[in-house]
CSV table of C-alpha atoms in Angstrom, one decimal:
chain,number,residue,atom,x,y,z
A,911,MET,CA,75.8,228.8,-61.4
A,912,LYS,CA,77.5,232.4,-62.9
A,913,ARG,CA,74.0,233.0,-64.2
A,914,TRP,CA,72.5,233.1,-60.4
A,915,ILE,CA,75.6,234.8,-59.5
A,916,SER,CA,75.5,237.4,-61.4
A,917,PHE,CA,71.5,238.1,-60.8
A,918,LEU,CA,72.4,238.2,-57.2
A,919,VAL,CA,75.1,240.6,-57.5
A,920,LEU,CA,72.5,242.8,-59.4
A,921,ALA,CA,70.1,242.4,-56.8
A,922,ILE,CA,72.5,243.0,-53.9
A,923,LEU,CA,73.2,247.0,-56.3
A,924,LEU,CA,70.0,247.6,-56.7
A,925,LEU,CA,69.0,247.3,-52.5
A,926,ALA,CA,72.2,249.5,-52.0
A,927,GLU,CA,71.2,251.8,-54.8
A,928,PRO,CA,68.4,254.0,-52.9
A,929,VAL,CA,71.0,254.3,-49.3
A,930,LYS,CA,73.8,255.8,-51.4
A,931,ALA,CA,71.6,258.3,-52.9
A,932,SER,CA,70.0,259.3,-49.1
A,933,ALA,CA,73.4,259.6,-48.5
A,934,GLN,CA,74.4,262.0,-51.5
A,935,ALA,CA,71.1,264.2,-50.6
A,936,ILE,CA,72.7,265.5,-47.5
A,937,PRO,CA,75.1,267.9,-48.9
A,938,TYR,CA,76.8,268.6,-46.2
A,939,ASP,CA,79.0,266.9,-43.0
A,940,THR,CA,77.5,266.5,-39.1
A,941,TYR,CA,80.3,266.7,-36.6
A,942,ASN,CA,81.2,267.8,-33.6
A,943,TYR,CA,84.2,268.1,-31.1
A,944,ASP,CA,86.2,265.5,-28.7
A,945,SER,CA,88.1,266.6,-25.6
A,946,LYS,CA,90.8,267.3,-27.4
A,947,ARG,CA,89.4,270.1,-29.7
A,948,ASN,CA,89.4,267.4,-33.2
A,949,VAL,CA,86.9,267.0,-35.3
A,950,VAL,CA,84.6,263.9,-35.1
A,951,PHE,CA,82.3,263.0,-37.8
A,952,THR,CA,78.9,262.1,-36.8
A,953,PRO,CA,75.8,260.5,-38.3
A,954,ALA,CA,73.5,263.5,-39.7
A,955,ALA,CA,71.5,265.2,-36.7
A,956,TYR,CA,69.3,267.1,-39.0
A,957,VAL,CA,68.5,267.1,-42.9
A,958,PRO,CA,66.9,269.5,-45.2
A,959,GLU,CA,62.9,268.9,-45.2
A,960,ASP,CA,62.3,271.7,-47.7
A,961,VAL,CA,63.0,275.3,-49.0
A,962,PHE,CA,60.4,277.8,-49.7
A,963,PHE,CA,61.1,280.6,-52.0
A,964,GLY,CA,59.4,284.1,-51.3
A,965,SER,CA,58.3,283.7,-55.1
A,966,GLU,CA,55.7,281.2,-54.3
A,967,LEU,CA,53.8,283.4,-52.1
A,968,SER,CA,50.8,285.3,-54.0
A,969,CYS,CA,52.4,288.8,-52.7
A,970,GLY,CA,55.3,288.7,-54.7
A,971,ASP,CA,59.1,287.8,-54.0
A,972,PHE,CA,61.1,288.5,-51.3
A,973,ALA,CA,63.9,291.2,-51.6
A,974,GLY,CA,66.8,291.3,-49.5
A,975,PRO,CA,65.0,290.0,-46.6
A,976,LYS,CA,67.0,290.9,-42.9
A,977,ASP,CA,65.2,288.9,-40.2
A,978,MET,CA,62.2,286.4,-39.2
A,979,PHE,CA,60.7,285.3,-36.6
A,980,ILE,CA,58.0,282.6,-35.5
A,981,THR,CA,55.5,282.6,-32.6
A,982,LYS,CA,54.7,279.8,-30.5
A,983,ASP,CA,51.6,279.3,-32.5
A,984,GLY,CA,53.3,279.1,-35.8
A,985,THR,CA,53.2,282.2,-37.5
A,986,ILE,CA,56.2,283.6,-39.3
A,987,TYR,CA,57.0,287.0,-39.6
A,988,VAL,CA,59.5,288.4,-42.4
A,989,ALA,CA,61.1,291.5,-42.8
A,990,ASP,CA,60.8,291.8,-45.9
A,991,THR,CA,63.5,294.7,-46.1
A,992,GLY,CA,64.0,295.1,-49.9
A,993,ASN,CA,60.3,295.6,-50.0
A,994,ASN,CA,60.1,297.7,-47.1
A,995,ARG,CA,57.3,295.1,-45.7
A,996,ILE,CA,56.5,292.7,-43.2
A,997,VAL,CA,55.5,289.2,-44.7
A,998,VAL,CA,53.4,287.4,-42.2
A,999,MET,CA,52.6,283.3,-43.1
A,1000,ASN,CA,51.3,280.4,-41.3
A,1001,ILE,CA,53.7,277.5,-39.9
A,1002,GLN,CA,52.6,275.6,-43.7
A,1003,MET,CA,53.9,278.8,-45.3
A,1004,GLU,CA,50.8,280.1,-46.5
A,1005,LEU,CA,50.7,283.8,-47.0
A,1006,LEU,CA,48.0,285.4,-44.0
A,1007,ARG,CA,48.9,289.0,-44.8
A,1008,VAL,CA,51.4,291.9,-45.8
A,1009,ILE,CA,51.9,294.4,-43.6
A,1010,ASP,CA,53.7,297.6,-45.5
A,1011,SER,CA,51.9,300.6,-44.1
A,1012,PHE,CA,50.2,301.9,-40.9
A,1013,GLU,CA,48.2,304.8,-39.9
A,1014,ASN,CA,50.2,307.5,-37.7
A,1015,GLN,CA,48.3,310.5,-36.7
A,1016,GLY,CA,45.6,310.3,-39.2
A,1017,GLU,CA,48.2,309.8,-42.1
A,1018,THR,CA,49.4,306.9,-43.9
A,1019,ASP,CA,52.9,305.9,-42.6
A,1020,THR,CA,55.5,303.0,-44.1
A,1021,PHE,CA,58.8,301.3,-43.2
A,1022,LYS,CA,62.2,302.2,-44.9
A,1023,ASN,CA,64.2,299.4,-44.9
A,1024,PRO,CA,62.8,297.3,-42.0
A,1025,SER,CA,66.1,295.1,-40.9
A,1026,GLY,CA,64.7,293.7,-37.4
A,1027,LEU,CA,61.4,292.1,-35.7
A,1028,PHE,CA,60.0,290.8,-32.9
A,1029,CYS,CA,56.5,289.3,-31.7
A,1030,ASP,CA,55.0,289.1,-28.5
A,1031,LYS,CA,52.6,286.3,-26.7
A,1032,GLU,CA,49.9,289.1,-27.3
A,1033,GLY,CA,50.8,289.6,-30.7
A,1034,THR,CA,52.4,293.0,-30.7
A,1035,LEU,CA,54.9,293.6,-33.3
A,1036,TYR,CA,57.9,295.5,-33.0
A,1037,ILE,CA,59.6,296.5,-36.2
A,1038,ALA,CA,63.2,297.8,-36.4
A,1039,ASP,CA,62.5,300.4,-39.0
A,1040,THR,CA,66.3,301.0,-39.5
A,1041,ASP,CA,66.3,303.4,-42.1
A,1042,ASN,CA,63.1,305.5,-40.5
A,1043,LYS,CA,65.7,305.7,-37.4
A,1044,ARG,CA,62.5,304.3,-34.9
A,1045,ILE,CA,60.5,301.2,-33.4
A,1046,VAL,CA,57.7,301.0,-34.2
A,1047,ILE,CA,55.1,299.0,-32.1
A,1048,LEU,CA,52.0,297.5,-33.9
A,1049,ASN,CA,48.9,295.6,-32.3
A,1050,ALA,CA,47.7,292.5,-33.1
A,1051,GLU,CA,45.4,294.4,-35.8
A,1052,GLY,CA,48.3,296.2,-37.4
A,1053,LYS,CA,47.1,299.5,-35.5
A,1054,LEU,CA,50.1,301.8,-34.0
A,1055,VAL,CA,50.8,301.5,-30.1
A,1056,ASP,CA,53.7,303.6,-29.8
A,1057,ILE,CA,57.0,304.8,-31.7
A,1058,ILE,CA,60.5,304.5,-30.2
A,1059,SER,CA,63.0,307.1,-31.7
A,1060,ASP,CA,65.6,310.2,-30.9
A,1061,PRO,CA,66.1,308.6,-27.0
A,1062,LYS,CA,67.4,311.3,-24.7
A,1063,SER,CA,69.9,310.6,-22.3
A,1064,ASP,CA,73.1,312.1,-19.9
A,1065,VAL,CA,75.0,309.3,-21.3
A,1066,LEU,CA,74.3,309.8,-25.1
A,1067,GLY,CA,75.9,312.8,-26.7
A,1068,ASP,CA,74.4,315.5,-29.2
A,1069,ASP,CA,75.2,313.7,-32.2
A,1070,PHE,CA,73.9,310.0,-31.5
A,1071,LYS,CA,72.1,308.7,-34.2
A,1072,PHE,CA,69.5,305.6,-33.3
A,1073,VAL,CA,69.8,303.4,-35.9
A,1074,PRO,CA,68.4,300.3,-34.7
A,1075,LEU,CA,69.0,296.8,-36.4
A,1076,LYS,CA,67.4,293.9,-34.3
A,1077,VAL,CA,65.1,294.1,-31.6
A,1078,SER,CA,63.6,291.8,-28.6
A,1079,VAL,CA,61.3,292.1,-26.2
A,1080,ASP,CA,61.3,289.9,-22.1
A,1081,TYR,CA,58.0,289.1,-20.4
A,1082,ALA,CA,58.2,292.3,-18.4
A,1083,GLY,CA,57.8,294.2,-21.8
A,1084,ARG,CA,61.8,295.6,-21.8
A,1085,VAL,CA,62.8,296.3,-24.5
A,1086,TYR,CA,66.2,295.7,-26.3
A,1087,VAL,CA,67.9,297.3,-29.4
A,1088,ILE,CA,70.7,296.4,-31.3
A,1089,VAL,CA,72.2,299.6,-32.8
A,1090,SER,CA,74.4,300.6,-35.4
A,1091,ASN,CA,77.4,301.7,-34.9
A,1092,VAL,CA,76.9,301.3,-31.2
A,1093,TYR,CA,79.5,299.4,-29.4
A,1094,GLN,CA,78.7,300.3,-25.8
A,1095,GLY,CA,76.3,297.8,-25.1
A,1096,ILE,CA,73.0,296.6,-26.4
A,1097,MET,CA,70.1,299.8,-25.5
A,1098,ALA,CA,67.5,298.7,-23.1
A,1099,PHE,CA,64.2,301.1,-22.8
A,1100,ASN,CA,61.5,300.2,-20.0
A,1101,GLN,CA,57.9,299.6,-20.4
A,1102,GLU,CA,56.8,302.8,-21.2
A,1103,HIS,CA,60.0,302.8,-23.8
A,1104,ASP,CA,62.5,305.1,-22.1
A,1105,PHE,CA,65.9,304.7,-22.7
A,1106,MET,CA,67.2,303.2,-19.0
A,1107,GLY,CA,70.9,302.6,-20.4
A,1108,TYR,CA,73.3,300.1,-22.0
A,1109,PHE,CA,73.0,296.4,-21.1
A,1110,GLY,CA,75.9,293.7,-21.5
A,1111,THR,CA,78.6,296.1,-22.6
A,1112,ILE,CA,81.7,293.6,-23.5
A,1113,ASN,CA,85.4,295.0,-23.2
A,1114,VAL,CA,88.1,293.6,-25.2
A,1115,ARG,CA,90.9,292.4,-23.2
A,1116,ILE,CA,94.4,293.9,-24.5
A,1117,THR,CA,97.4,291.7,-24.1
A,1118,LEU,CA,100.2,292.5,-22.0
A,1119,ALA,CA,102.0,292.5,-25.4
A,1120,GLN,CA,100.0,294.9,-27.2
A,1121,ARG,CA,100.1,297.1,-24.1
A,1122,PHE,CA,104.1,297.2,-24.0
A,1123,TRP,CA,104.1,297.3,-28.2
A,1124,ARG,CA,101.6,300.4,-28.2
A,1125,LEU,CA,104.0,302.4,-25.2
A,1126,PHE,CA,106.9,302.1,-28.0
A,1127,SER,CA,104.2,303.2,-30.9
A,1128,THR,CA,104.2,306.3,-32.7
A,1129,LYS,CA,101.0,308.0,-33.4
A,1130,GLU,CA,100.6,306.6,-36.9
A,1131,GLN,CA,101.4,303.1,-36.0
A,1132,ARG,CA,99.1,303.4,-33.4
A,1133,SER,CA,96.4,304.8,-35.7
A,1134,ARG,CA,97.0,301.4,-37.9
A,1135,GLN,CA,96.7,299.3,-34.9
A,1136,GLN,CA,93.6,297.1,-33.6
A,1137,GLN,CA,91.1,299.7,-31.9
A,1138,PHE,CA,90.1,298.1,-28.4
A,1139,ILE,CA,86.6,298.8,-28.1
A,1140,PRO,CA,83.9,296.9,-26.9
A,1141,THR,CA,82.6,294.4,-29.1
A,1142,GLU,CA,79.6,294.8,-31.1
A,1143,PHE,CA,76.8,292.7,-31.2
A,1144,THR,CA,74.7,291.2,-33.8
A,1145,ASN,CA,71.6,289.7,-32.5
A,1146,ILE,CA,69.7,288.9,-29.5
A,1147,ASP,CA,66.8,286.7,-28.0
A,1148,ILE,CA,65.3,286.2,-24.9
A,1149,ASP,CA,64.3,282.7,-22.7
A,1150,GLU,CA,61.0,282.3,-20.7
A,1151,ASP,CA,63.2,283.7,-17.7
A,1152,GLY,CA,64.0,287.3,-18.9
A,1153,PHE,CA,68.2,286.1,-19.5
A,1154,VAL,CA,69.2,287.5,-22.7
A,1155,TYR,CA,71.3,285.7,-25.1
A,1156,ALA,CA,73.4,287.9,-27.7
A,1157,THR,CA,75.3,287.0,-30.5
A,1158,ASN,CA,78.8,289.5,-31.0
A,1159,LEU,CA,81.6,289.4,-33.4
A,1160,ASP,CA,84.2,287.3,-32.1
A,1161,SER,CA,87.7,287.5,-34.7
A,1162,THR,CA,89.5,285.2,-31.7
A,1163,GLY,CA,87.2,282.0,-32.0
A,1164,SER,CA,86.6,282.3,-28.1
A,1165,GLN,CA,83.1,283.3,-27.1
A,1166,ALA,CA,80.2,284.7,-29.3
A,1167,VAL,CA,77.2,284.5,-27.3
A,1168,ARG,CA,76.6,285.6,-24.0
A,1169,LYS,CA,73.4,284.8,-21.5
A,1170,LEU,CA,72.8,288.0,-19.5
A,1171,ASN,CA,70.9,288.2,-16.4
A,1172,PRO,CA,69.0,291.0,-15.6
A,1173,LYS,CA,72.3,293.1,-14.6
A,1174,GLY,CA,73.6,292.6,-17.8
A,1175,ILE,CA,76.2,290.0,-16.2
A,1176,ASP,CA,77.3,287.0,-18.3
A,1177,VAL,CA,76.4,284.2,-16.6
A,1178,ILE,CA,76.5,281.4,-19.5
A,1179,ASN,CA,78.1,278.0,-17.9
A,1180,ALA,CA,81.5,278.3,-20.2
A,1181,THR,CA,85.0,279.4,-18.9
A,1182,TYR,CA,87.2,281.7,-21.5
A,1183,ASN,CA,89.1,279.7,-24.1
A,1184,SER,CA,87.9,276.3,-23.1
A,1185,LYS,CA,86.9,273.4,-24.6
A,1186,ASN,CA,82.8,275.0,-24.2
A,1187,ALA,CA,84.0,277.9,-25.8
A,1188,LEU,CA,81.3,279.1,-27.5
A,1189,ALA,CA,82.4,280.8,-30.4
A,1190,GLY,CA,81.5,277.8,-33.3
A,1191,ASP,CA,83.9,276.0,-35.0
A,1192,MET,CA,87.0,275.4,-32.8
A,1193,GLY,CA,89.7,275.5,-35.4
A,1194,PHE,CA,90.0,277.7,-38.1
A,1195,LYS,CA,92.7,279.2,-40.1
A,1196,SER,CA,93.5,282.7,-40.3
A,1197,THR,CA,93.4,283.3,-44.2
A,1198,LYS,CA,92.2,285.8,-47.1
A,1199,ASP,CA,89.7,283.1,-47.5
A,1200,SER,CA,86.4,284.3,-47.1
A,1201,TYR,CA,85.4,280.7,-45.9
A,1202,GLN,CA,88.3,280.7,-43.5
A,1203,GLY,CA,88.8,282.5,-39.9
A,1204,ALA,CA,86.5,282.3,-37.2
A,1205,SER,CA,83.3,281.9,-37.6
A,1206,ARG,CA,80.6,284.7,-37.6
A,1207,ILE,CA,78.0,284.1,-35.5
A,1208,ILE,CA,75.1,286.6,-36.4
A,1209,ASP,CA,72.0,284.7,-34.9
A,1210,VAL,CA,71.1,283.1,-31.7
A,1211,LYS,CA,67.7,281.3,-31.0
A,1212,VAL,CA,66.8,279.5,-27.7
A,1213,ARG,CA,64.7,276.5,-28.0
A,1214,GLU,CA,63.3,273.9,-25.5
A,1215,ASP,CA,64.8,272.2,-22.2
A,1216,GLY,CA,67.8,274.9,-22.2
A,1217,ILE,CA,69.4,274.4,-25.7
A,1218,PHE,CA,69.9,276.9,-28.4
A,1219,SER,CA,71.3,277.2,-31.5
A,1220,LEU,CA,73.9,279.9,-32.8
A,1221,LEU,CA,74.1,281.0,-37.1
A,1222,ASP,CA,77.3,281.0,-38.7
A,1223,SER,CA,77.3,283.5,-41.9
A,1224,ASN,CA,81.0,282.9,-42.9
A,1225,ARG,CA,80.6,279.1,-43.6
A,1226,GLY,CA,76.8,278.7,-43.7
A,1227,ARG,CA,76.8,276.0,-40.1
A,1228,ILE,CA,74.2,275.6,-37.4
A,1229,PHE,CA,76.1,275.2,-33.8
A,1230,THR,CA,73.2,273.6,-31.2
A,1231,TYR,CA,74.4,273.5,-27.6
A,1232,ASP,CA,72.8,272.6,-23.9
A,1233,ASN,CA,72.6,274.6,-21.2
A,1234,GLU,CA,75.8,273.3,-20.1
A,1235,GLY,CA,77.9,275.2,-23.4
A,1236,ASN,CA,78.5,271.5,-24.2
A,1237,ILE,CA,77.7,271.4,-28.2
A,1238,LEU,CA,75.4,268.6,-29.5
A,1239,TYR,CA,75.7,268.7,-33.1
A,1240,ILE,CA,77.2,270.7,-35.8
A,1241,PHE,CA,75.6,270.9,-39.5
A,1242,GLY,CA,75.1,273.4,-42.4
A,1243,GLY,CA,77.0,274.6,-45.2
A,1244,MET,CA,77.6,277.0,-48.0
A,1245,GLY,CA,76.7,275.8,-51.8
A,1246,THR,CA,74.0,275.9,-54.2
A,1247,GLN,CA,72.3,272.2,-53.2
A,1248,GLU,CA,69.5,272.3,-50.8
A,1249,GLY,CA,70.2,272.4,-47.2
A,1250,THR,CA,73.0,275.1,-48.5
A,1251,PHE,CA,73.1,278.8,-48.0
A,1252,TYR,CA,74.6,282.0,-50.2
A,1253,THR,CA,73.7,284.8,-47.7
A,1254,PRO,CA,71.8,283.0,-44.3
A,1255,VAL,CA,71.1,285.7,-42.2
A,1256,ALA,CA,68.4,284.5,-39.7
A,1257,LEU,CA,67.7,281.1,-37.3
A,1258,GLU,CA,64.4,280.4,-36.0
A,1259,ALA,CA,63.0,277.0,-34.3
A,1260,TYR,CA,59.2,275.8,-34.2
A,1261,GLY,CA,59.3,272.6,-32.2
A,1262,GLU,CA,62.3,270.4,-33.0
A,1263,LYS,CA,62.3,271.9,-36.4
A,1264,ILE,CA,65.1,274.8,-37.4
A,1265,TYR,CA,64.4,277.6,-39.8
A,1266,VAL,CA,67.1,279.5,-42.1
A,1267,LEU,CA,66.3,282.8,-43.8
A,1268,ASP,CA,68.8,283.3,-47.2
A,1269,SER,CA,68.7,286.5,-47.8
A,1270,TYR,CA,70.6,286.2,-51.3
A,1271,ARG,CA,68.1,283.5,-52.1
A,1272,LYS,CA,65.0,285.0,-50.6
A,1273,SER,CA,64.5,281.3,-49.2
A,1274,ILE,CA,63.5,279.8,-46.1
A,1275,THR,CA,65.4,276.4,-45.4
A,1276,ILE,CA,63.7,274.0,-43.0
A,1277,PHE,CA,65.7,270.8,-41.3
A,1278,GLU,CA,63.9,268.2,-39.6
A,1279,PRO,CA,65.6,266.0,-37.1
A,1280,THR,CA,67.1,262.5,-37.9
A,1281,GLN,CA,66.3,259.4,-35.6
A,1282,TYR,CA,70.1,260.6,-34.6
A,1283,GLY,CA,69.4,264.1,-33.6
A,1284,GLY,CA,65.9,263.3,-32.2
A,1285,TYR,CA,67.3,261.1,-29.4
A,1286,ILE,CA,70.1,263.8,-28.6
A,1287,ASN,CA,67.5,266.3,-28.0
A,1288,GLU,CA,65.1,264.3,-25.8
A,1289,ALA,CA,68.1,262.9,-23.8
A,1290,VAL,CA,69.0,266.7,-23.0
A,1291,GLY,CA,65.5,267.4,-22.6
A,1292,LEU,CA,65.0,264.4,-19.9
A,1293,ARG,CA,68.2,265.6,-18.0
A,1294,PHE,CA,67.3,269.3,-18.0
A,1295,ASP,CA,63.8,268.2,-16.7
A,1296,GLY,CA,65.5,266.1,-13.8
A,1297,ASP,CA,64.4,262.8,-15.3
A,1298,GLU,CA,67.8,261.1,-15.3
A,1299,THR,CA,66.5,257.3,-15.4
A,1300,LYS,CA,65.3,257.8,-18.9
A,1301,ALA,CA,68.0,259.5,-20.2
A,1302,VAL,CA,70.1,256.8,-19.5
A,1303,GLU,CA,68.3,255.1,-21.8
A,1304,VAL,CA,67.9,257.7,-24.7
A,1305,TRP,CA,71.8,258.1,-24.7
A,1306,LYS,CA,72.1,254.8,-25.2
A,1307,LYS,CA,70.3,255.1,-28.0
A,1308,VAL,CA,72.2,257.5,-29.3
A,1309,LEU,CA,75.6,255.1,-28.4
A,1310,ALA,CA,74.2,252.5,-30.5
A,1311,LEU,CA,74.1,254.8,-33.7
A,1312,ASP,CA,77.5,256.7,-32.6
A,1313,SER,CA,79.9,254.9,-30.3
A,1314,ASN,CA,82.1,257.8,-29.9
A,1315,ASN,CA,80.0,260.2,-28.8
A,1316,GLU,CA,81.4,261.3,-25.7
A,1317,MET,CA,78.1,263.9,-24.9
A,1318,ALA,CA,76.4,260.3,-24.6
A,1319,TYR,CA,78.5,258.7,-22.6
A,1320,SER,CA,79.1,261.8,-19.8
A,1321,GLY,CA,75.3,262.3,-19.7
A,1322,ILE,CA,75.2,258.5,-18.8
A,1323,GLY,CA,78.3,259.1,-16.2
A,1324,LYS,CA,76.4,262.2,-15.1
A,1325,ALA,CA,73.2,260.3,-14.4
A,1326,TYR,CA,74.6,257.3,-12.4
A,1327,LEU,CA,76.7,260.0,-10.6
A,1328,SER,CA,73.1,261.7,-9.7
A,1329,ALA,CA,71.7,258.4,-8.8
A,1330,GLY,CA,74.8,257.2,-6.4
A,1331,ASP,CA,76.5,254.5,-8.8
A,1332,ASN,CA,79.5,256.0,-8.4
A,1333,GLU,CA,81.0,252.7,-10.0
A,1334,LYS,CA,79.5,252.5,-12.9
A,1335,ALA,CA,79.5,256.6,-13.3
A,1336,MET,CA,83.4,256.6,-13.3
A,1337,TYR,CA,83.3,254.1,-16.1
A,1338,TYR,CA,81.2,256.5,-18.1
A,1339,LEU,CA,82.8,259.5,-17.0
A,1340,LYS,CA,86.5,257.9,-18.2
A,1341,MET,CA,84.4,256.8,-21.6
A,1342,GLY,CA,83.3,260.7,-22.1
A,1343,VAL,CA,86.4,262.1,-21.2
A,1344,ASN,CA,84.9,264.3,-18.6
A,1345,GLN,CA,87.5,264.8,-15.7
A,1346,GLU,CA,85.5,267.4,-13.8
A,1347,PHE,CA,83.2,264.9,-13.1
A,1348,TYR,CA,85.3,261.7,-13.2
A,1349,SER,CA,87.1,263.2,-10.4
A,1350,ILE,CA,84.0,263.6,-8.6
A,1351,ALA,CA,82.6,260.2,-9.2
A,1352,TYR,CA,86.4,259.0,-8.1
A,1353,LYS,CA,86.2,260.6,-4.6
A,1354,ARG,CA,82.6,259.8,-3.6
A,1355,TYR,CA,83.8,255.9,-4.9
A,1356,ARG,CA,86.8,255.8,-2.8
A,1357,ASN,CA,85.1,257.6,0.0
A,1358,GLU,CA,82.0,254.5,-0.5
A,1359,ILE,CA,84.9,251.9,-0.1
A,1360,LEU,CA,86.5,253.3,3.0
A,1361,ARG,CA,83.2,253.1,4.6
A,1362,GLU,CA,81.8,250.2,3.6
A,1363,ASN,CA,85.3,248.1,4.8
A,1364,MET,CA,85.7,250.7,8.0
A,1365,GLY,CA,84.8,248.0,10.4
A,1366,GLY,CA,87.1,245.7,8.7
A,1367,VAL,CA,90.1,247.9,8.9
A,1368,LEU,CA,89.3,248.8,12.2
A,1369,ASN,CA,89.3,245.1,13.1
A,1370,VAL,CA,92.7,244.4,11.9
A,1371,LEU,CA,94.3,247.4,13.1
A,1372,LEU,CA,92.9,246.5,17.1
A,1373,VAL,CA,94.4,242.9,16.3
A,1374,LEU,CA,97.8,244.4,15.2
A,1375,VAL,CA,97.6,246.8,18.2
A,1376,VAL,CA,96.7,244.1,21.0
A,1377,GLY,CA,99.1,241.6,19.3
A,1378,GLY,CA,101.8,243.8,19.4
A,1379,TYR,CA,101.3,244.9,22.9
A,1380,ALA,CA,100.7,241.1,23.8
A,1381,VAL,CA,104.2,240.6,21.9
A,1382,GLY,CA,106.1,242.9,24.0
A,1383,LYS,CA,104.5,241.5,27.2
A,1384,ILE,CA,105.5,237.9,26.0
A,1385,LYS,CA,109.4,239.1,25.5
A,1386,LYS,CA,109.6,240.7,28.4
A,1387,ILE,CA,108.5,237.9,30.6
A,1388,ARG,CA,110.9,235.7,29.0
A,1389,MET,CA,113.4,238.2,29.6
A,1390,ARG,CA,112.9,238.2,33.4
A,1391,ARG,CA,113.4,234.4,33.6
A,1392,LYS,CA,116.4,234.6,31.9
A,1393,GLY,CA,117.3,237.2,34.3
A,1394,LEU,CA,118.4,239.8,31.6
């Protein structure tokens, strides 16, 4: 009997071993924030699929790469900064070509520390040739189309230096450039590549206490205080409708990404310092530890169905939001294991997969969604497309894997609200701690109950009025008979 028990225990341990190994293979936690801004750990939304190193290419290793771009057909462009070249690969990470020079007015021209790039649907490549102080524009064959350099304008000072870091282009051919040491905003150029002005300026808010303190500060003290200049942008991406998503440095943890309309006005659906604050981690410690403090958001990728992801270079995490500013999932971290980073610098996506470029390791890490992450992406996409009925079924699959997912409860509640089932909407919105939409559902349900019972209520009131009138008449008749 003891032998059979020992055999059974051994079999259980053997069967359990792969599960344990699988859990250990993910070197980071996946988490989210609840309505009270508390960290809630969730099933893994994304897991590392593979890590590709530049040394695997036939053209030699990367050297301090700083940017990456993936086209819709799966062509990958890497700004191999230290090697002064652009490396082009297919989605299988096979080398297609290397762009390290081009013909310019009959002579061979080269790059110097290219730090940013963008490729449009025609294959036109825009390169932020940083140390050459210019944007180089090449066609799909690698021939020079134009060069943007040394822009002139009344708003630019005589000592202005055009040192481009990142570049992006909208559907109309307008070029947006983030320039080193320029805090007035993103530099915008028209289709003819003439400078139009600054775009999306963010002014730092000065509190009343700070204003009061500065009134009584000496000149020396003021020089040591924080300079209240506009915030510095770090990266940009543009969606199909022409909205510019721009990340910015934010030490307060309030808002580190903007969705700018053609007028440069931020229209992203999140309020300042709300629970939907788009700044990465909501809770952090202000210490000298480089892994503490607010998230340092350095890149943004607009994905399908209104979803967008942010890259945090402080903790190596990827934050993903829906088009309403709700956090969907958070994963990643700093470290030496597969799926973690040392110096993450760029974020891209192809289909549902996410790609992260690590400058120090000269590598690209590829993440794929788990069943849990895939369900969330699918549900958000269905709601974005207006298919609320199917979204409910997918959100229920999310809840089967994570019964504490407030986003899933809220998503189901919103779907029932749209369908007019206010009672069910109230239940799910309450579970999702969505006070705004719960109030809407409650008012609609209350009005619905009143409408359904209005006839009965009116009949009761009518009976009470008629009964009261009749009782009064009877009393008067009795009083007359008694001679009162």
